[in-house]
Amino acid sequence: MIRVLVADDEALMRAGIRLILENADDVEVVAEAGDGREATSACREQRVDVALLDIQMPHRDGIAAAGDIARLSPRTQVVMLTAFGEEESVTRALRAGASGFLLKDTGPTELIRAVRLAARGEPVLAPRITRQLLERHVRSGRDTDAALRRTEELTPAERDVLRLLGTGLSNAEIAAELHLSTGTVKAHISRILTRTGCANRVQAAVLAHDAGLLA
């Protein structure tokens, strides 16, 4: 069973998420929290596999809690629940240790799928959030020459994967596009992150844009 924590200061939101997740045979909501401090404590005490954290919470917000959980409960994968338009918060959460982001209007099927992906250690990024971060990055300027140097060691196959990753596609969507297995795509992404020095797939998506791979 995938052990999940749901943290949101709105009880109705927590109840709705719990109701959705309880429809999955392999997911169990083992704890709820109304603020960041409660979320961190619950992750330590309940052996949580995936923590779904709202960004805006009292006492200690979701971003601070993500950093605490990454430090105190490294087994827990943190997925942030965010509203569209909060790209600055998403960037801060990435730095704090969050491994995924979902919009609050995510549908039930996608929410369950995201929890399963996170439990396997795969980053979860809603395509709209990835595009939003890229657009913000474009407005701040880019260094094409530096980006090209960082992608020089990539194989043609890895460059194809990086290009599609830059559009916000999931591993399964990239696999379907390139006629590969998801395991192969995951291996390619792991090598891409190592060879380019990117910490996560969002940074890799930005690099793909900077290098002109999306053109």
Coordinates of N, CA and C in Angstrom, one line a residue:
M1 N 0.8 -1.2 0.0 CA 0.0 0.0 0.0 C 0.9 1.3 0.0
I2 N 0.4 2.3 -0.7 CA 1.1 3.6 -0.7 C 0.5 4.4 0.4
R3 N 1.3 4.8 1.3 CA 0.9 5.5 2.5 C 1.0 7.0 2.2
V4 N -0.2 7.7 2.3 CA -0.3 9.1 1.9 C -0.7 10.0 3.1
L5 N -0.1 11.2 3.1 CA -0.5 12.3 4.0 C -1.1 13.3 3.1
V6 N -2.2 13.9 3.6 CA -2.9 15.0 3.0 C -2.9 16.2 3.9
A7 N -2.2 17.3 3.5 CA -2.1 18.5 4.3 C -2.7 19.7 3.6
D8 N -3.7 20.3 4.2 CA -4.3 21.5 3.7 C -5.1 22.1 4.8
D9 N -5.1 23.4 4.9 CA -5.8 24.1 6.0 C -7.3 24.1 5.9
E10 N -7.8 23.6 4.7 CA -9.2 23.5 4.5 C -9.7 22.1 4.7
A11 N -10.5 21.8 5.7 CA -11.0 20.5 6.0 C -11.7 19.9 4.8
L12 N -12.5 20.7 4.1 CA -13.3 20.2 2.9 C -12.3 19.7 1.8
M13 N -11.2 20.4 1.6 CA -10.3 20.0 0.6 C -9.6 18.7 1.0
R14 N -9.2 18.6 2.2 CA -8.7 17.3 2.7 C -9.6 16.1 2.5
A15 N -10.9 16.4 2.9 CA -11.9 15.3 2.8 C -12.1 14.9 1.3
G16 N -12.1 15.9 0.4 CA -12.3 15.6 -1.0 C -11.1 14.7 -1.6
I17 N -9.9 15.1 -1.2 CA -8.7 14.3 -1.7 C -8.8 12.9 -1.1
R18 N -9.1 12.8 0.2 CA -9.2 11.5 0.8 C -10.2 10.6 0.1
L19 N -11.3 11.2 -0.2 CA -12.4 10.4 -0.8 C -11.9 9.9 -2.2
I20 N -11.2 10.8 -2.9 CA -10.7 10.3 -4.2 C -9.7 9.2 -4.1
L21 N -8.7 9.4 -3.2 CA -7.6 8.4 -3.0 C -8.1 7.1 -2.5
E22 N -9.2 7.1 -1.7 CA -9.7 5.8 -1.1 C -10.4 5.0 -2.2
N23 N -10.6 5.5 -3.4 CA -11.1 4.7 -4.5 C -10.0 3.8 -5.1
A24 N -8.7 4.1 -4.8 CA -7.6 3.3 -5.3 C -7.3 2.2 -4.4
D25 N -7.2 1.0 -4.9 CA -6.9 -0.2 -4.0 C -5.5 -0.2 -3.4
D26 N -4.6 0.5 -4.0 CA -3.2 0.5 -3.5 C -2.8 1.7 -2.8
V27 N -3.7 2.6 -2.4 CA -3.4 3.8 -1.8 C -4.2 3.9 -0.4
E28 N -3.5 4.3 0.6 CA -4.1 4.5 1.9 C -3.7 5.9 2.5
V29 N -4.7 6.7 2.9 CA -4.5 7.9 3.5 C -4.3 7.6 5.0
V30 N -3.0 7.8 5.5 CA -2.7 7.4 6.9 C -2.7 8.6 7.8
A31 N -2.8 9.8 7.3 CA -2.8 11.0 8.1 C -3.3 12.2 7.4
E32 N -3.8 13.2 8.1 CA -4.2 14.5 7.6 C -3.5 15.5 8.5
A33 N -3.3 16.7 7.9 CA -2.7 17.8 8.6 C -3.3 19.1 8.2
G34 N -3.4 20.1 9.1 CA -4.0 21.4 8.8 C -2.9 22.5 8.7
D35 N -1.7 22.1 9.0 CA -0.6 23.1 8.8 C 0.7 22.4 8.6
G36 N 1.8 23.1 8.3 CA 3.1 22.5 8.0 C 3.7 21.8 9.1
R37 N 3.5 22.3 10.3 CA 4.1 21.6 11.5 C 3.5 20.2 11.7
E38 N 2.2 20.1 11.6 CA 1.5 18.8 11.7 C 1.9 17.9 10.6
A39 N 2.1 18.4 9.4 CA 2.5 17.6 8.3 C 3.9 17.0 8.5
T40 N 4.8 17.8 9.0 CA 6.1 17.2 9.2 C 6.1 16.2 10.3
S41 N 5.4 16.4 11.4 CA 5.3 15.4 12.5 C 4.7 14.1 12.0
A42 N 3.6 14.2 11.2 CA 2.9 13.1 10.7 C 3.8 12.2 9.8
C43 N 4.6 12.9 9.0 CA 5.5 12.1 8.1 C 6.6 11.3 8.9
R44 N 7.0 11.9 10.0 CA 8.0 11.1 10.8 C 7.3 10.0 11.6
E45 N 6.1 10.2 12.0 CA 5.5 9.2 12.9 C 4.7 8.1 12.1
Q46 N 4.2 8.4 10.9 CA 3.4 7.5 10.2 C 4.1 6.8 9.0
R47 N 5.4 7.0 8.8 CA 6.1 6.4 7.7 C 5.3 6.6 6.4
V48 N 5.2 7.9 6.1 CA 4.5 8.3 4.9 C 5.3 8.2 3.6
D49 N 4.7 7.6 2.6 CA 5.4 7.4 1.3 C 5.3 8.7 0.4
V50 N 4.1 9.3 0.4 CA 3.8 10.5 -0.4 C 3.1 11.5 0.4
A51 N 3.6 12.7 0.5 CA 2.9 13.8 1.2 C 2.4 14.8 0.2
L52 N 1.1 15.0 0.2 CA 0.4 16.0 -0.6 C 0.3 17.3 0.2
L53 N 1.0 18.3 -0.1 CA 1.0 19.5 0.7 C 0.5 20.8 0.0
D54 N -0.5 21.4 0.6 CA -0.9 22.7 0.1 C 0.2 23.7 0.3
I55 N 0.4 24.7 -0.6 CA 1.5 25.7 -0.4 C 1.1 26.7 0.7
Q56 N -0.1 27.1 0.7 CA -0.6 28.1 1.6 C -1.2 27.5 2.9
M57 N -0.4 27.4 4.0 CA -0.9 26.9 5.2 C -0.4 27.7 6.4
P58 N -1.1 27.7 7.5 CA -0.7 28.5 8.7 C 0.5 27.9 9.4
H59 N 1.1 28.7 10.3 CA 2.1 28.3 11.2 C 3.4 28.0 10.5
R60 N 3.4 27.0 9.5 CA 4.5 26.7 8.7 C 4.0 26.3 7.3
D61 N 4.3 27.1 6.3 CA 3.6 26.8 5.0 C 4.2 25.6 4.3
G62 N 3.6 25.2 3.2 CA 4.0 24.0 2.5 C 5.4 24.0 2.1
I63 N 5.9 25.1 1.7 CA 7.3 25.2 1.2 C 8.3 24.9 2.3
A64 N 8.1 25.5 3.5 CA 8.9 25.3 4.6 C 8.8 23.8 5.1
A65 N 7.5 23.3 5.1 CA 7.3 21.9 5.5 C 8.0 21.0 4.5
A66 N 8.0 21.3 3.2 CA 8.7 20.4 2.2 C 10.2 20.3 2.6
G67 N 10.8 21.4 3.0 CA 12.2 21.4 3.4 C 12.4 20.5 4.6
D68 N 11.5 20.7 5.6 CA 11.6 19.9 6.9 C 11.4 18.4 6.6
I69 N 10.5 18.1 5.8 CA 10.2 16.7 5.5 C 11.4 16.1 4.7
A70 N 11.9 16.8 3.8 CA 13.1 16.3 3.0 C 14.3 16.0 4.0
R71 N 14.4 16.8 5.0 CA 15.5 16.6 6.0 C 15.2 15.5 7.0
L72 N 14.0 15.5 7.5 CA 13.6 14.7 8.6 C 13.0 13.3 8.2
S73 N 12.4 13.3 7.0 CA 11.8 12.0 6.6 C 12.1 11.8 5.1
P74 N 13.4 11.5 4.8 CA 13.8 11.4 3.4 C 13.1 10.4 2.6
R75 N 12.5 9.4 3.2 CA 11.7 8.4 2.5 C 10.5 9.0 1.8
T76 N 10.0 10.1 2.3 CA 8.7 10.7 1.9 C 8.9 11.5 0.6
Q77 N 8.1 11.3 -0.4 CA 8.1 12.1 -1.6 C 7.1 13.2 -1.4
V78 N 7.5 14.4 -1.6 CA 6.6 15.6 -1.4 C 6.0 16.1 -2.7
V79 N 4.7 16.1 -2.8 CA 4.0 16.7 -4.0 C 3.2 17.9 -3.5
M80 N 3.5 19.0 -4.1 CA 2.8 20.3 -3.7 C 1.5 20.4 -4.5
L81 N 0.5 20.9 -3.8 CA -0.8 21.3 -4.4 C -0.8 22.8 -4.6
T82 N -0.9 23.2 -5.8 CA -0.7 24.7 -6.1 C -1.8 25.2 -7.0
A83 N -2.0 26.5 -7.0 CA -3.0 27.1 -7.9 C -2.2 27.7 -9.1
F84 N -2.8 27.7 -10.2 CA -2.2 28.2 -11.4 C -1.8 29.7 -11.2
G85 N -0.6 30.1 -11.5 CA -0.2 31.4 -11.4 C 0.8 31.6 -10.2
E86 N 1.2 30.5 -9.5 CA 2.1 30.6 -8.4 C 3.5 30.1 -8.8
E87 N 4.0 30.5 -10.0 CA 5.3 29.9 -10.4 C 6.4 30.2 -9.5
E88 N 6.4 31.4 -8.8 CA 7.5 31.7 -7.9 C 7.5 30.8 -6.7
S89 N 6.3 30.4 -6.2 CA 6.2 29.5 -5.1 C 6.7 28.1 -5.6
V90 N 6.4 27.7 -6.8 CA 6.8 26.4 -7.3 C 8.3 26.4 -7.3
T91 N 9.0 27.4 -7.8 CA 10.4 27.5 -7.9 C 11.0 27.3 -6.5
R92 N 10.5 28.0 -5.5 CA 11.0 27.9 -4.1 C 10.8 26.5 -3.6
A93 N 9.7 25.9 -3.9 CA 9.4 24.6 -3.4 C 10.4 23.5 -4.0
L94 N 10.7 23.7 -5.2 CA 11.7 22.9 -5.9 C 13.0 22.9 -5.1
R95 N 13.4 24.1 -4.8 CA 14.7 24.3 -4.0 C 14.6 23.7 -2.6
A96 N 13.4 23.7 -2.1 CA 13.2 23.1 -0.7 C 13.2 21.6 -0.7
G97 N 13.0 21.0 -1.8 CA 13.1 19.5 -1.9 C 11.8 18.8 -2.4
A98 N 10.8 19.6 -2.8 CA 9.6 19.0 -3.4 C 10.0 18.3 -4.7
S99 N 9.3 17.1 -4.9 CA 9.6 16.3 -6.1 C 8.5 16.4 -7.1
G100 N 7.4 17.0 -6.8 CA 6.3 17.1 -7.7 C 5.3 18.2 -7.4
F101 N 4.5 18.6 -8.4 CA 3.5 19.6 -8.3 C 2.3 19.3 -9.1
L102 N 1.1 19.5 -8.4 CA -0.2 19.3 -9.0 C -1.0 20.5 -8.9
L103 N -1.8 20.9 -9.9 CA -2.7 21.9 -9.8 C -4.0 21.5 -8.9
K104 N -4.6 22.4 -8.2 CA -5.7 22.0 -7.3 C -6.9 21.5 -8.1
D105 N -7.0 21.8 -9.4 CA -8.1 21.4 -10.2 C -7.8 20.1 -10.9
T106 N -6.7 19.4 -10.5 CA -6.4 18.1 -11.1 C -7.6 17.1 -10.9
G107 N -7.9 16.3 -11.9 CA -9.0 15.3 -11.8 C -8.6 14.1 -11.0
P108 N -9.6 13.4 -10.6 CA -9.4 12.2 -9.7 C -8.5 11.2 -10.3
T109 N -8.6 10.8 -11.5 CA -7.8 9.8 -12.2 C -6.3 10.3 -12.2
E110 N -6.1 11.5 -12.5 CA -4.7 12.1 -12.6 C -4.1 12.2 -11.2
L111 N -4.9 12.5 -10.2 CA -4.4 12.6 -8.8 C -3.9 11.2 -8.4
I112 N -4.7 10.2 -8.6 CA -4.3 8.8 -8.2 C -3.0 8.4 -8.9
R113 N -3.0 8.7 -10.2 CA -1.8 8.4 -11.0 C -0.6 9.1 -10.5
A114 N -0.7 10.4 -10.1 CA 0.4 11.2 -9.7 C 0.9 10.6 -8.4
V115 N 0.1 10.1 -7.5 CA 0.5 9.5 -6.2 C 1.3 8.3 -6.5
R116 N 0.8 7.5 -7.4 CA 1.6 6.2 -7.8 C 2.9 6.5 -8.4
L117 N 3.0 7.6 -9.3 CA 4.3 7.9 -9.8 C 5.2 8.4 -8.8
A118 N 4.7 9.3 -7.9 CA 5.6 9.8 -6.8 C 6.1 8.7 -5.9
A119 N 5.3 7.7 -5.6 CA 5.7 6.6 -4.8 C 6.8 5.8 -5.4
R120 N 6.9 5.8 -6.7 CA 8.0 5.1 -7.4 C 9.2 6.0 -7.6
G121 N 9.1 7.2 -7.1 CA 10.3 8.1 -7.2 C 10.3 8.9 -8.5
E122 N 9.2 8.9 -9.2 CA 9.2 9.6 -10.5 C 8.6 11.0 -10.2
P123 N 9.3 12.1 -10.7 CA 8.8 13.4 -10.5 C 7.4 13.6 -11.1
V124 N 6.6 14.4 -10.4 CA 5.2 14.7 -10.9 C 5.1 16.1 -11.2
L125 N 4.9 16.5 -12.5 CA 4.8 17.9 -12.8 C 3.7 18.1 -13.8
A126 N 2.7 18.8 -13.4 CA 1.6 19.1 -14.3 C 2.1 19.9 -15.5
P127 N 1.8 19.5 -16.7 CA 2.3 20.2 -17.9 C 2.1 21.7 -17.9
R128 N 1.0 22.2 -17.4 CA 0.7 23.6 -17.3 C 1.7 24.3 -16.4
I129 N 2.1 23.6 -15.3 CA 3.1 24.2 -14.4 C 4.5 24.3 -15.1
T130 N 4.8 23.2 -15.8 CA 6.1 23.2 -16.5 C 6.2 24.4 -17.5
R131 N 5.1 24.5 -18.3 CA 5.1 25.6 -19.3 C 5.1 27.0 -18.6
Q132 N 4.4 27.1 -17.5 CA 4.4 28.3 -16.8 C 5.8 28.7 -16.3
L133 N 6.5 27.8 -15.8 CA 7.9 28.0 -15.3 C 8.8 28.4 -16.5
L134 N 8.6 27.7 -17.6 CA 9.4 28.0 -18.8 C 9.1 29.5 -19.3
E135 N 7.9 29.8 -19.3 CA 7.5 31.2 -19.8 C 8.1 32.2 -18.9
R136 N 8.1 32.0 -17.6 CA 8.7 32.9 -16.6 C 10.2 33.0 -16.9
H137 N 10.8 31.8 -17.2 CA 12.3 31.8 -17.4 C 12.6 32.6 -18.7
V138 N 11.7 32.5 -19.7 CA 12.0 33.2 -21.0 C 12.0 34.7 -20.8
R139 N 11.1 35.1 -19.9 CA 11.0 36.6 -19.7 C 12.2 37.1 -19.0
S140 N 12.9 36.2 -18.3 CA 14.1 36.6 -17.5 C 15.4 36.5 -18.3
G141 N 15.3 36.0 -19.6 CA 16.4 35.9 -20.5 C 17.1 34.5 -20.4
R142 N 17.9 34.2 -21.4 CA 18.6 32.8 -21.4 C 20.0 32.9 -22.0
D143 N 20.8 32.0 -21.7 CA 22.2 31.9 -22.2 C 22.3 30.7 -23.1
T144 N 22.0 30.8 -24.4 CA 22.0 29.7 -25.3 C 23.3 29.0 -25.4
D145 N 24.4 29.7 -25.5 CA 25.8 29.1 -25.6 C 26.1 28.2 -24.4
A146 N 25.8 28.7 -23.2 CA 26.1 27.9 -22.0 C 25.2 26.6 -22.0
A147 N 24.0 26.8 -22.4 CA 23.1 25.6 -22.5 C 23.5 24.6 -23.5
L148 N 24.0 25.0 -24.6 CA 24.5 24.1 -25.7 C 25.7 23.3 -25.2
R149 N 26.6 24.0 -24.5 CA 27.7 23.3 -23.9 C 27.3 22.2 -22.9
R150 N 26.3 22.5 -22.2 CA 25.8 21.5 -21.2 C 25.2 20.3 -21.8
T151 N 24.7 20.4 -23.1 CA 24.1 19.3 -23.7 C 25.0 18.5 -24.7
E152 N 26.2 19.0 -24.8 CA 27.1 18.4 -25.8 C 27.3 16.9 -25.7
E153 N 27.3 16.4 -24.4 CA 27.6 15.0 -24.2 C 26.4 14.1 -24.4
L154 N 25.3 14.6 -24.6 CA 24.1 13.8 -24.8 C 24.0 13.1 -26.1
T155 N 23.5 11.9 -26.1 CA 23.4 11.1 -27.3 C 22.1 11.6 -28.0
P156 N 22.0 11.3 -29.3 CA 20.8 11.7 -30.1 C 19.5 11.3 -29.4
A157 N 19.5 10.1 -28.8 CA 18.3 9.6 -28.1 C 18.0 10.4 -26.9
E158 N 19.0 10.8 -26.2 CA 18.9 11.6 -25.0 C 18.4 13.0 -25.3
R159 N 18.9 13.5 -26.4 CA 18.4 14.8 -26.8 C 16.9 14.8 -27.2
D160 N 16.5 13.7 -27.8 CA 15.1 13.6 -28.1 C 14.2 13.6 -26.9
V161 N 14.7 12.8 -25.9 CA 14.0 12.7 -24.6 C 13.9 14.1 -23.9
L162 N 15.1 14.8 -23.9 CA 15.2 16.1 -23.3 C 14.2 17.1 -24.0
R163 N 14.2 17.0 -25.3 CA 13.3 17.9 -26.0 C 11.8 17.8 -25.6
L164 N 11.4 16.5 -25.5 CA 10.0 16.2 -25.1 C 9.8 16.5 -23.6
L165 N 10.8 16.3 -22.8 CA 10.7 16.6 -21.4 C 10.4 18.1 -21.3
G166 N 11.1 18.9 -22.2 CA 10.9 20.4 -22.2 C 9.6 20.9 -22.5
T167 N 8.7 20.0 -23.1 CA 7.4 20.4 -23.4 C 6.4 20.1 -22.2
G168 N 6.9 19.4 -21.2 CA 6.1 19.1 -20.0 C 5.5 17.7 -20.1
L169 N 5.9 16.8 -21.0 CA 5.3 15.5 -21.1 C 5.8 14.6 -20.0
S170 N 5.0 13.7 -19.6 CA 5.3 12.7 -18.5 C 6.2 11.6 -19.2
N171 N 6.8 10.7 -18.3 CA 7.6 9.6 -18.8 C 6.8 8.8 -19.8
A172 N 5.5 8.4 -19.4 CA 4.7 7.6 -20.3 C 4.4 8.3 -21.6
E173 N 4.2 9.6 -21.6 CA 3.9 10.3 -22.8 C 5.1 10.4 -23.7
I174 N 6.3 10.5 -23.1 CA 7.5 10.6 -23.9 C 7.8 9.2 -24.5
A175 N 7.5 8.1 -23.7 CA 7.7 6.8 -24.2 C 6.8 6.5 -25.4
A176 N 5.6 6.9 -25.3 CA 4.6 6.7 -26.5 C 5.1 7.5 -27.7
E177 N 5.5 8.7 -27.5 CA 6.0 9.6 -28.6 C 7.2 9.0 -29.3
L178 N 8.1 8.4 -28.6 CA 9.4 7.9 -29.1 C 9.4 6.4 -29.3
H179 N 8.2 5.8 -29.0 CA 8.1 4.3 -29.2 C 9.2 3.6 -28.3
L180 N 9.3 4.0 -27.1 CA 10.2 3.4 -26.1 C 9.4 2.9 -24.9
S181 N 10.1 2.1 -24.1 CA 9.4 1.7 -22.8 C 9.6 2.8 -21.8
T182 N 8.7 2.9 -20.8 CA 8.9 3.9 -19.8 C 10.2 3.7 -19.0
G183 N 10.6 2.4 -18.9 CA 11.9 2.2 -18.2 C 13.0 2.8 -18.9
T184 N 13.0 2.7 -20.2 CA 14.1 3.2 -21.0 C 14.1 4.8 -20.9
V185 N 12.9 5.4 -21.0 CA 12.8 6.8 -20.8 C 13.3 7.3 -19.5
K186 N 13.0 6.5 -18.4 CA 13.4 6.9 -17.1 C 15.0 6.8 -17.0
A187 N 15.5 5.8 -17.6 CA 17.0 5.6 -17.7 C 17.6 6.8 -18.4
H188 N 17.0 7.2 -19.5 CA 17.6 8.3 -20.3 C 17.5 9.6 -19.5
I189 N 16.4 9.8 -18.8 CA 16.3 11.0 -18.0 C 17.3 11.1 -16.8
S190 N 17.6 9.9 -16.2 CA 18.6 9.8 -15.2 C 20.0 10.2 -15.7
R191 N 20.3 9.7 -16.9 CA 21.6 10.1 -17.5 C 21.6 11.5 -17.9
I192 N 20.5 12.1 -18.4 CA 20.4 13.5 -18.8 C 20.7 14.4 -17.6
L193 N 20.1 14.1 -16.5 CA 20.3 14.9 -15.3 C 21.7 14.9 -14.9
T194 N 22.3 13.7 -14.9 CA 23.7 13.5 -14.5 C 24.7 14.3 -15.4
R195 N 24.5 14.1 -16.7 CA 25.4 14.7 -17.7 C 25.3 16.2 -17.8
T196 N 24.1 16.7 -17.6 CA 23.9 18.2 -17.7 C 24.0 18.9 -16.4
G197 N 24.0 18.2 -15.3 CA 24.1 18.9 -14.0 C 22.8 19.4 -13.5
C198 N 21.7 19.0 -14.1 CA 20.4 19.4 -13.6 C 19.9 18.6 -12.4
A199 N 19.3 19.3 -11.4 CA 18.9 18.6 -10.2 C 17.5 17.9 -10.4
N200 N 16.7 18.4 -11.3 CA 15.4 17.8 -11.5 C 14.9 18.0 -12.9
R201 N 13.7 17.5 -13.2 CA 13.3 17.6 -14.6 C 12.8 19.0 -15.0
V202 N 12.4 19.8 -14.0 CA 12.1 21.2 -14.3 C 13.3 21.9 -14.8
Q203 N 14.4 21.8 -14.1 CA 15.7 22.4 -14.6 C 16.1 21.9 -15.9
A204 N 15.8 20.6 -16.2 CA 16.1 20.0 -17.5 C 15.2 20.6 -18.6
A205 N 14.0 20.8 -18.2 CA 13.1 21.5 -19.2 C 13.5 22.9 -19.5
V206 N 14.0 23.6 -18.6 CA 14.5 24.9 -18.8 C 15.7 24.9 -19.7
L207 N 16.6 23.9 -19.4 CA 17.8 23.7 -20.2 C 17.4 23.4 -21.7
A208 N 16.4 22.6 -21.9 CA 16.0 22.2 -23.2 C 15.6 23.5 -24.0
H209 N 14.9 24.3 -23.3 CA 14.4 25.6 -24.0 C 15.6 26.5 -24.3
D210 N 16.5 26.6 -23.3 CA 17.7 27.5 -23.5 C 18.6 27.0 -24.6
A211 N 18.7 25.7 -24.8 CA 19.5 25.1 -25.9 C 18.9 25.2 -27.2
G212 N 17.6 25.6 -27.3 CA 16.9 25.7 -28.5 C 16.3 24.4 -29.0
L213 N 16.2 23.4 -28.2 CA 15.7 22.1 -28.6 C 14.3 22.1 -28.9
L214 N 13.5 23.0 -28.4 CA 12.1 23.1 -28.7 C 11.7 23.8 -29.9
A215 N 12.7 24.5 -30.5 CA 12.4 25.3 -31.7 C 12.0 24.4 -32.9

